[in-house]
Coordinates of C-alpha atoms and ligand atoms in Angstrom, one line a residue:
M1 CA -68.4 84.0 -48.8
T2 CA -66.8 83.8 -45.0
E3 CA -70.0 83.0 -43.5
Q4 CA -69.9 80.1 -45.4
N5 CA -67.3 78.5 -44.1
C6 CA -64.5 76.8 -46.8
S7 CA -62.0 75.6 -43.9
H8 CA -62.7 71.9 -44.1
S9 CA -64.2 72.9 -47.5
F10 CA -63.6 69.1 -48.8
H11 CA -65.3 66.3 -46.6
H12 CA -68.1 63.7 -47.0
P13 CA -71.2 65.3 -46.8
R14 CA -72.8 62.4 -45.1
P15 CA -71.7 58.0 -44.1
G16 CA -71.4 57.2 -47.7
A17 CA -71.5 59.7 -50.2
P18 CA -68.5 60.4 -51.5
L19 CA -65.9 62.9 -51.3
Y20 CA -67.1 66.5 -51.9
C21 CA -65.4 69.6 -52.7
D22 CA -67.3 72.5 -51.2
S23 CA -70.9 71.2 -52.8
V24 CA -69.8 69.3 -55.6
S25 CA -69.5 65.5 -56.1
L26 CA -65.9 64.7 -57.0
E27 CA -66.8 61.6 -58.5
D28 CA -69.4 63.7 -60.8
L29 CA -66.2 66.0 -61.6
A30 CA -64.3 63.0 -61.8
R31 CA -67.0 61.7 -64.9
K32 CA -67.6 65.3 -66.3
F33 CA -63.7 66.0 -67.2
G34 CA -61.8 62.5 -66.7
T35 CA -58.6 61.8 -64.9
P36 CA -56.1 62.8 -63.0
L37 CA -57.2 66.5 -62.1
Y38 CA -57.3 69.1 -60.3
V39 CA -60.0 70.0 -57.7
Y40 CA -60.2 73.7 -56.0
S41 CA -62.4 75.4 -53.3
A42 CA -62.9 79.4 -54.9
C43 CA -64.4 80.0 -51.5
Q44 CA -62.4 78.9 -48.9
I45 CA -58.6 80.7 -51.4
A46 CA -60.7 83.5 -50.5
E47 CA -61.6 83.5 -46.8
R48 CA -57.5 82.7 -46.5
L49 CA -57.0 85.6 -48.4
M50 CA -59.7 87.3 -46.0
L51 CA -58.3 85.8 -42.6
F52 CA -54.5 87.8 -43.7
Q53 CA -56.4 91.2 -44.5
Q54 CA -59.0 90.7 -41.5
A55 CA -55.6 90.2 -39.6
L56 CA -53.1 93.4 -40.9
A57 CA -56.5 95.4 -41.0
G58 CA -54.7 97.9 -38.5
R59 CA -52.2 99.6 -40.9
E60 CA -51.9 99.7 -44.6
H61 CA -50.2 96.4 -45.8
L62 CA -51.0 94.9 -49.4
V63 CA -51.1 90.8 -49.7
C64 CA -48.9 89.7 -52.9
Y65 CA -50.1 86.4 -53.9
A66 CA -46.8 84.2 -54.7
V67 CA -48.3 83.5 -58.6
K68 CA -45.4 79.8 -58.4
A69 CA -47.5 78.3 -55.6
N70 CA -50.4 77.7 -58.0
S71 CA -50.7 80.3 -62.0
A72 CA -54.2 78.7 -62.5
L73 CA -55.2 83.0 -64.6
A74 CA -58.9 82.1 -63.1
I75 CA -57.0 82.2 -59.6
L76 CA -55.4 85.3 -59.6
K77 CA -58.6 86.8 -61.4
L78 CA -60.7 85.9 -58.4
L79 CA -58.2 87.2 -55.9
A80 CA -57.2 90.2 -57.4
G81 CA -60.9 90.3 -57.8
L82 CA -60.8 90.4 -53.8
G83 CA -58.0 93.1 -53.3
A84 CA -54.7 91.4 -53.5
G85 CA -51.6 92.0 -55.8
F86 CA -49.5 89.9 -57.3
D87 CA -45.7 88.5 -56.1
I88 CA -44.1 87.9 -59.4
V89 CA -40.8 85.5 -60.5
S90 CA -40.9 86.3 -64.6
G91 CA -42.2 87.9 -67.5
G92 CA -44.5 85.4 -67.3
E93 CA -46.0 85.1 -64.3
L94 CA -46.9 89.5 -65.2
E95 CA -47.6 88.0 -68.4
R96 CA -50.4 85.5 -66.3
V97 CA -51.3 88.6 -64.3
M98 CA -52.0 91.5 -67.0
A99 CA -54.3 88.6 -68.8
A100 CA -55.9 87.3 -66.0
A101 CA -56.2 90.5 -64.3
P102 CA -54.6 93.8 -65.7
E103 CA -56.2 96.7 -63.0
A104 CA -54.0 94.6 -60.7
A105 CA -50.7 95.4 -62.1
G106 CA -49.8 98.4 -60.2
K107 CA -49.7 96.3 -57.2
V108 CA -46.9 94.0 -58.6
V109 CA -44.0 93.1 -56.6
F110 CA -41.5 91.1 -58.5
S111 CA -38.6 89.0 -56.3
G112 CA -35.6 85.9 -58.0
V113 CA -32.5 86.2 -58.5
G114 CA -32.4 86.5 -63.0
K115 CA -34.3 89.4 -63.6
T116 CA -32.5 89.8 -67.6
P117 CA -33.5 93.2 -69.7
A118 CA -36.8 91.9 -71.6
E119 CA -38.1 91.1 -67.9
I120 CA -37.4 94.5 -66.8
D121 CA -38.6 96.4 -69.4
L122 CA -42.0 94.7 -69.1
A123 CA -42.3 95.1 -65.8
L124 CA -41.3 99.3 -65.8
K125 CA -43.5 99.8 -68.5
A126 CA -46.3 97.9 -66.8
G127 CA -45.4 100.2 -64.4
I128 CA -45.6 96.9 -61.4
L129 CA -45.1 97.9 -57.3
E130 CA -41.5 97.4 -56.9
F131 CA -38.6 95.3 -58.1
N132 CA -37.4 93.2 -54.8
V133 CA -33.9 93.5 -56.5
E134 CA -31.3 90.5 -54.8
S135 CA -28.0 91.9 -56.2
E136 CA -26.2 94.8 -56.6
A137 CA -25.6 94.4 -60.4
E138 CA -29.4 94.1 -60.8
L139 CA -29.8 96.7 -59.2
E140 CA -27.3 98.6 -61.7
L141 CA -29.2 96.7 -64.6
L142 CA -32.6 98.2 -63.2
A143 CA -30.9 102.1 -63.1
A144 CA -30.3 101.3 -67.4
R145 CA -33.0 100.3 -67.8
A146 CA -35.5 102.9 -66.7
R147 CA -32.6 105.6 -68.1
R148 CA -33.5 103.8 -71.5
L149 CA -37.0 103.8 -71.9
A150 CA -37.2 107.0 -71.2
A151 CA -35.4 108.3 -73.7
A152 CA -37.3 105.9 -76.2
S153 CA -40.9 106.6 -75.1
R154 CA -42.2 109.6 -72.6
L155 CA -42.3 107.1 -69.8
K156 CA -39.9 108.8 -67.2
T157 CA -40.5 107.9 -64.7
K158 CA -37.6 106.3 -61.5
A159 CA -37.7 102.7 -61.0
R160 CA -38.8 102.0 -57.6
F161 CA -36.8 99.1 -55.6
A162 CA -37.3 97.5 -52.9
L163 CA -33.6 95.1 -51.4
R164 CA -34.0 91.5 -51.2
V165 CA -32.1 90.8 -48.0
N166 CA -30.3 88.4 -46.3
P167 CA -31.4 87.9 -43.0
D168 CA -29.5 85.5 -41.9
V169 CA -32.7 84.5 -40.1
F170 CA -32.2 80.0 -39.6
A171 CA -35.8 78.4 -40.7
D172 CA -36.5 75.0 -39.8
T173 CA -38.2 73.4 -43.3
H174 CA -36.4 71.2 -46.0
P175 CA -33.0 72.5 -47.4
Y176 CA -34.7 73.2 -51.1
I177 CA -37.1 75.6 -49.4
S178 CA -35.4 77.2 -47.2
T179 CA -33.2 80.8 -48.1
G180 CA -32.8 83.0 -45.3
L181 CA -29.8 82.2 -44.3
R182 CA -26.3 83.5 -45.6
E183 CA -24.6 80.6 -47.4
H184 CA -27.7 80.8 -49.9
K185 CA -28.2 82.6 -53.6
F186 CA -30.9 84.9 -52.4
G187 CA -30.9 88.5 -51.3
I188 CA -27.9 91.0 -50.0
D189 CA -26.6 90.8 -46.9
I190 CA -27.8 93.0 -44.6
R191 CA -24.8 94.6 -43.4
R192 CA -23.7 95.2 -47.0
A193 CA -27.2 97.3 -47.9
P194 CA -27.1 100.8 -46.0
A195 CA -24.0 102.0 -48.5
I196 CA -26.5 100.3 -51.1
Y197 CA -29.8 102.3 -50.6
K198 CA -26.5 105.2 -50.1
R199 CA -25.8 104.5 -53.3
A200 CA -29.0 104.3 -54.9
V201 CA -30.4 107.7 -54.1
K202 CA -28.2 109.2 -55.4
N203 CA -28.9 107.3 -59.6
R204 CA -32.1 109.3 -60.4
W205 CA -33.4 106.2 -62.2
L206 CA -34.6 104.7 -59.2
E207 CA -36.2 105.6 -56.2
A208 CA -35.1 103.7 -52.9
H209 CA -38.9 102.3 -52.0
G210 CA -39.1 99.9 -49.7
V211 CA -36.9 96.3 -48.2
S212 CA -37.6 93.0 -48.6
V213 CA -36.7 89.6 -46.7
H214 CA -38.3 86.3 -47.3
I215 CA -36.6 83.0 -45.4
G216 CA -38.1 80.1 -46.8
S217 CA -41.2 78.2 -47.1
Q218 CA -43.6 75.3 -45.3
I219 CA -42.2 77.9 -42.6
R220 CA -45.1 76.5 -38.7
S221 CA -44.0 78.3 -36.5
A222 CA -44.1 82.1 -36.9
D223 CA -40.7 83.5 -34.1
P224 CA -38.3 82.9 -37.4
F225 CA -40.8 85.8 -39.5
G226 CA -41.2 87.3 -36.2
A227 CA -36.6 87.3 -35.7
A228 CA -36.0 88.6 -39.8
M229 CA -38.4 91.2 -39.5
E230 CA -37.1 92.8 -36.5
R231 CA -33.5 92.7 -38.1
V232 CA -35.4 94.1 -41.1
S233 CA -37.2 96.5 -38.2
R234 CA -33.0 97.6 -37.3
L235 CA -32.0 97.9 -40.7
V236 CA -35.1 100.3 -42.0
R237 CA -35.2 103.2 -39.3
Q238 CA -30.8 103.3 -38.9
L239 CA -31.8 104.7 -43.0
D240 CA -34.5 106.6 -41.4
R241 CA -31.8 108.0 -39.8
E242 CA -29.8 108.7 -43.1
G243 CA -32.7 110.6 -44.5
I244 CA -33.8 107.6 -46.4
A245 CA -36.9 106.9 -45.9
L246 CA -38.9 103.4 -47.1
K247 CA -42.1 103.3 -48.4
S248 CA -43.1 100.1 -47.4
V249 CA -42.1 96.8 -45.6
D250 CA -41.9 93.7 -47.5
A251 CA -42.1 90.7 -45.4
G252 CA -41.7 87.6 -47.6
G253 CA -43.8 84.9 -47.8
G254 CA -43.1 81.1 -46.4
L255 CA -46.7 80.5 -44.2
G256 CA -47.0 76.7 -43.8
I257 CA -49.9 73.8 -43.7
D258 CA -50.0 71.1 -41.9
Y259 CA -50.3 68.4 -45.2
H260 CA -50.5 65.5 -42.3
G261 CA -54.6 66.1 -41.5
G262 CA -53.9 66.7 -38.2
S263 CA -56.4 69.4 -37.1
F264 CA -55.5 72.7 -37.7
D265 CA -56.5 76.4 -37.3
A266 CA -55.9 78.7 -40.2
A267 CA -57.3 81.7 -38.6
E268 CA -55.4 81.6 -35.2
K269 CA -52.0 80.3 -37.8
V270 CA -52.4 83.8 -39.3
R271 CA -52.8 85.9 -36.1
E272 CA -49.7 84.9 -34.5
Y273 CA -48.1 85.5 -38.1
A274 CA -49.6 88.7 -38.4
A275 CA -49.2 89.8 -34.8
A276 CA -44.7 89.0 -34.5
L277 CA -44.8 90.5 -38.2
A278 CA -46.3 94.1 -36.8
G279 CA -44.6 93.6 -33.2
A280 CA -41.3 94.2 -34.9
L281 CA -42.7 96.5 -36.8
S282 CA -44.1 98.7 -34.1
G283 CA -43.2 102.5 -35.2
F284 CA -43.4 102.1 -38.4
G285 CA -45.9 103.6 -40.0
G286 CA -45.3 102.5 -43.1
K287 CA -47.0 99.8 -46.2
L288 CA -46.5 95.6 -45.4
L289 CA -46.3 93.6 -48.1
I290 CA -46.1 89.6 -47.7
E291 CA -45.8 87.0 -50.6
P292 CA -48.3 84.0 -49.3
G293 CA -48.5 81.7 -51.6
R294 CA -48.1 77.7 -50.1
F295 CA -51.2 79.6 -47.7
L296 CA -54.6 80.7 -49.8
V297 CA -54.4 77.2 -51.9
A298 CA -52.1 74.0 -51.0
Q299 CA -55.8 73.7 -48.9
A300 CA -57.8 74.8 -51.1
G301 CA -56.6 71.8 -53.4
V302 CA -57.3 68.4 -54.8
L303 CA -55.6 66.2 -56.7
V304 CA -57.9 63.6 -58.3
T305 CA -56.7 60.6 -59.0
R306 CA -58.2 57.0 -60.4
V307 CA -56.0 54.0 -59.4
L308 CA -55.3 51.6 -62.6
H309 CA -53.9 48.6 -61.2
V310 CA -53.2 47.5 -57.7
K311 CA -50.1 44.8 -58.0
R312 CA -48.4 42.6 -55.8
N313 CA -44.7 42.3 -55.9
G314 CA -43.0 40.3 -52.9
A315 CA -44.4 41.5 -50.0
K316 CA -45.0 45.4 -51.5
T317 CA -48.8 45.8 -53.1
F318 CA -48.5 48.5 -54.6
V319 CA -51.3 51.1 -56.4
I320 CA -50.8 51.8 -59.6
T321 CA -52.5 55.4 -60.4
D322 CA -53.6 57.6 -63.6
A323 CA -52.0 60.2 -62.1
A324 CA -48.3 60.8 -62.1
M325 CA -45.0 62.0 -60.9
N326 CA -44.6 64.8 -63.8
D327 CA -48.3 65.9 -62.0
L328 CA -47.3 66.5 -58.6
I329 CA -43.7 66.3 -58.0
R330 CA -43.9 66.9 -54.3
P331 CA -43.6 63.7 -52.8
A332 CA -40.4 63.0 -55.3
L333 CA -38.3 66.2 -54.9
Y334 CA -38.5 66.8 -51.2
Q335 CA -40.1 63.6 -49.7
A336 CA -43.1 65.7 -49.1
H337 CA -46.4 63.8 -47.2
H338 CA -49.4 64.5 -48.6
E339 CA -52.6 62.9 -47.4
I340 CA -54.0 60.6 -50.1
V341 CA -58.2 59.5 -49.4
P342 CA -60.5 57.0 -51.3
V343 CA -63.1 59.8 -53.1
R344 CA -66.1 57.0 -51.7
R345 CA -64.7 54.8 -48.5
R346 CA -65.2 50.3 -48.8
A347 CA -65.7 48.6 -46.7
G348 CA -63.3 47.0 -45.0
K349 CA -59.8 47.2 -43.1
P350 CA -56.7 49.6 -45.0
Q351 CA -53.8 47.5 -46.6
M352 CA -49.9 48.6 -46.9
V353 CA -49.5 50.4 -50.1
D354 CA -47.0 52.6 -51.4
V355 CA -48.7 55.1 -54.2
V356 CA -46.7 54.9 -57.4
G357 CA -47.2 56.5 -60.8
P358 CA -47.2 54.9 -64.6
V359 CA -43.8 57.1 -64.8
C360 CA -40.8 54.9 -65.5
E361 CA -38.7 55.8 -62.7
S362 CA -38.3 54.4 -58.8
G363 CA -39.1 57.6 -57.5
D364 CA -42.5 58.5 -59.2
F365 CA -44.3 57.4 -55.5
F366 CA -46.6 59.4 -53.6
A367 CA -46.5 57.6 -50.3
R368 CA -44.1 55.0 -49.3
D369 CA -46.2 52.3 -47.3
R370 CA -49.0 54.0 -46.3
K371 CA -52.3 52.8 -44.9
L372 CA -54.6 52.7 -47.8
G373 CA -57.9 52.0 -49.0
P374 CA -59.3 49.6 -49.7
V375 CA -59.0 49.7 -53.4
K376 CA -59.8 48.2 -56.1
P377 CA -58.8 48.8 -60.0
G378 CA -60.9 52.1 -61.3
D379 CA -60.8 53.2 -57.7
L380 CA -61.0 57.5 -57.3
V381 CA -58.0 58.6 -54.9
A382 CA -57.6 62.0 -53.5
L383 CA -54.4 63.9 -53.0
L384 CA -54.8 66.3 -50.7
D385 CA -53.0 69.6 -50.4
A386 CA -51.9 70.2 -53.9
G387 CA -53.4 73.0 -54.6
A388 CA -49.9 75.0 -54.0
Y389 CA -47.1 73.7 -56.0
G390 CA -48.7 70.5 -57.8
M391 CA -50.1 71.7 -61.6
A392 CA -47.1 74.8 -61.2
Q393 CA -44.1 72.5 -61.4
S394 CA -46.0 70.0 -63.7
S395 CA -44.2 68.3 -66.5
N396 CA -45.1 66.4 -69.5
Y397 CA -42.8 64.2 -68.9
N398 CA -43.0 60.5 -70.1
T399 CA -45.1 62.4 -73.0
R400 CA -48.3 62.9 -70.4
P401 CA -50.7 65.7 -71.1
R402 CA -51.6 67.6 -68.1
A403 CA -54.3 67.9 -66.4
A404 CA -57.3 69.4 -65.5
E405 CA -58.1 72.3 -63.8
V406 CA -61.4 73.0 -61.8
L407 CA -62.7 75.7 -60.0
V408 CA -65.9 74.5 -57.6
E409 CA -68.1 78.2 -56.4
G410 CA -70.3 77.3 -53.5
A411 CA -72.6 74.5 -55.9
K412 CA -71.5 74.8 -59.9
A413 CA -67.7 73.9 -60.7
R414 CA -66.2 74.6 -63.8
L415 CA -63.2 73.8 -66.7
I416 CA -61.0 76.5 -65.9
R417 CA -58.0 74.8 -68.3
R418 CA -59.0 72.1 -69.7
R419 CA -56.7 68.3 -70.0
E420 CA -54.2 69.3 -73.3
T421 CA -53.9 67.1 -76.0
M422 CA -51.0 65.6 -78.1
A423 CA -50.9 68.3 -80.8
D424 CA -50.7 70.8 -77.1
L425 CA -47.5 68.8 -76.8
L426 CA -46.5 68.2 -80.7
G427 CA -47.4 71.4 -81.8
P428 CA -43.5 73.9 -80.8
E429 CA -41.7 70.7 -82.1
M430 CA -39.7 70.6 -86.5
V431 CA -39.4 67.3 -86.5
Ligands
LIG1 N1 -41.4 85.3 -52.4 C1 -40.0 84.7 -52.7 C2 -39.7 85.4 -53.1 C3 -40.6 83.0 -53.1 O1 -38.8 82.2 -53.4 C4 -41.6 82.1 -52.3 C5 -40.9 81.3 -52.2 C6 -42.6 82.1 -51.7 C7 -42.0 84.7 -51.5 C8 -43.7 82.4 -52.0 O2 -43.8 80.9 -50.7 P1 -45.6 80.2 -50.1 O3 -46.2 81.7 -49.6 O4 -45.7 80.0 -50.9 O5 -44.0 79.3 -49.1 N2 -42.0 74.7 -54.3 C9 -41.9 74.0 -52.9 C10 -41.3 75.4 -52.5 C11 -40.8 75.9 -53.1 C12 -40.8 78.2 -52.3 C13 -40.4 78.3 -53.8 N3 -40.4 80.3 -53.3 C14 -42.8 72.9 -52.0 O6 -43.7 72.9 -53.4 O7 -43.1 73.7 -52.0

């Protein structure tokens, strides 16, 4: 797969041709499966995973894909088949991993600030690799559930945990997705961690397995990752001197991509990132875990949508598409930028437009004052870099069925999630 080079999966194979995903025309896919349609390149996802695996090859490691970025079962299965583990944040995400790749249960780390007893039980029974614990209360709950499970069954194993420490490192990203400062809800103040570990190792239902950290998302520079890891590394050495030898260090996720279509060398980014982690962790011989989400899937996916109308209001031109904020909420929620390109280019001058969906909110936009086109009603446009936090954050707002999803594997494309029907939407309700 690596020889195929899928770093540029979305391309026009020849002048005048429509946009392709690897060897498959997006026009053909839209005709066959309808729009809005998410299309993913399996080859690019595999290639990105392998970049991390290669960059960390010198040490014991596990890439735990952050399921929240894109939780399609077919993508989980693809990644599991290539050796990935998973970072989950809910019982639901664990159910997804078990459905797609039950053999990967032992490679799962469970993050999140509010795990319920039922979710903890599910994960204990599944035998996950470790719980990334975010508070002392959660650690107590974890011990209590492990003890209870042991009493009720023959499962007498300790619960492996890592404290998610908050390193108080600033990561330059959108405030909604920055997590590594003391004022955030995430993790445990790193200064309090030693005392908590010392108490926990006395509990017979807990195993101090590792330490974890996650400073935020869409972070473009390797420096904050290195700075956070320096602090974690200091903690690991301190614990080691005190007789607590951790087996794993989890560096979290967060490595960012370029959403502006600039030249972007993914391999180089991963090398810098891995070097920053390795530099800070020299002397630690245990397992290095990482939890990338966006970097693996964002650029491997597009959202294909059809132009319904082109409308002028005053000085403005609106391109109204059949996809809306319920399909891809990132622009509305984070003022995120997604490149938008016509699937088939038309001759003529690009126009300055707003690209908007049919949802009844002014926040329902994909781009404002953007040069696009020219496009006409009926044309297809693709929202690029939509593979991460696109479908995963979609909703049924305005009673809109969710989009279908297609996975392209070389020259083949297969439906991995059918479009929702009205029956799917109305099913759970009672009049
Ligand atoms: N690990 C933990 C504990 C996390 O909270 C996250 C993301 C990840 C790993 C994966 O981060 P990534 O490698 O994807 O940056 N919806 C937002 C992003 C939210 C990220 C939440 N946590 C967006 O669309 O930009």
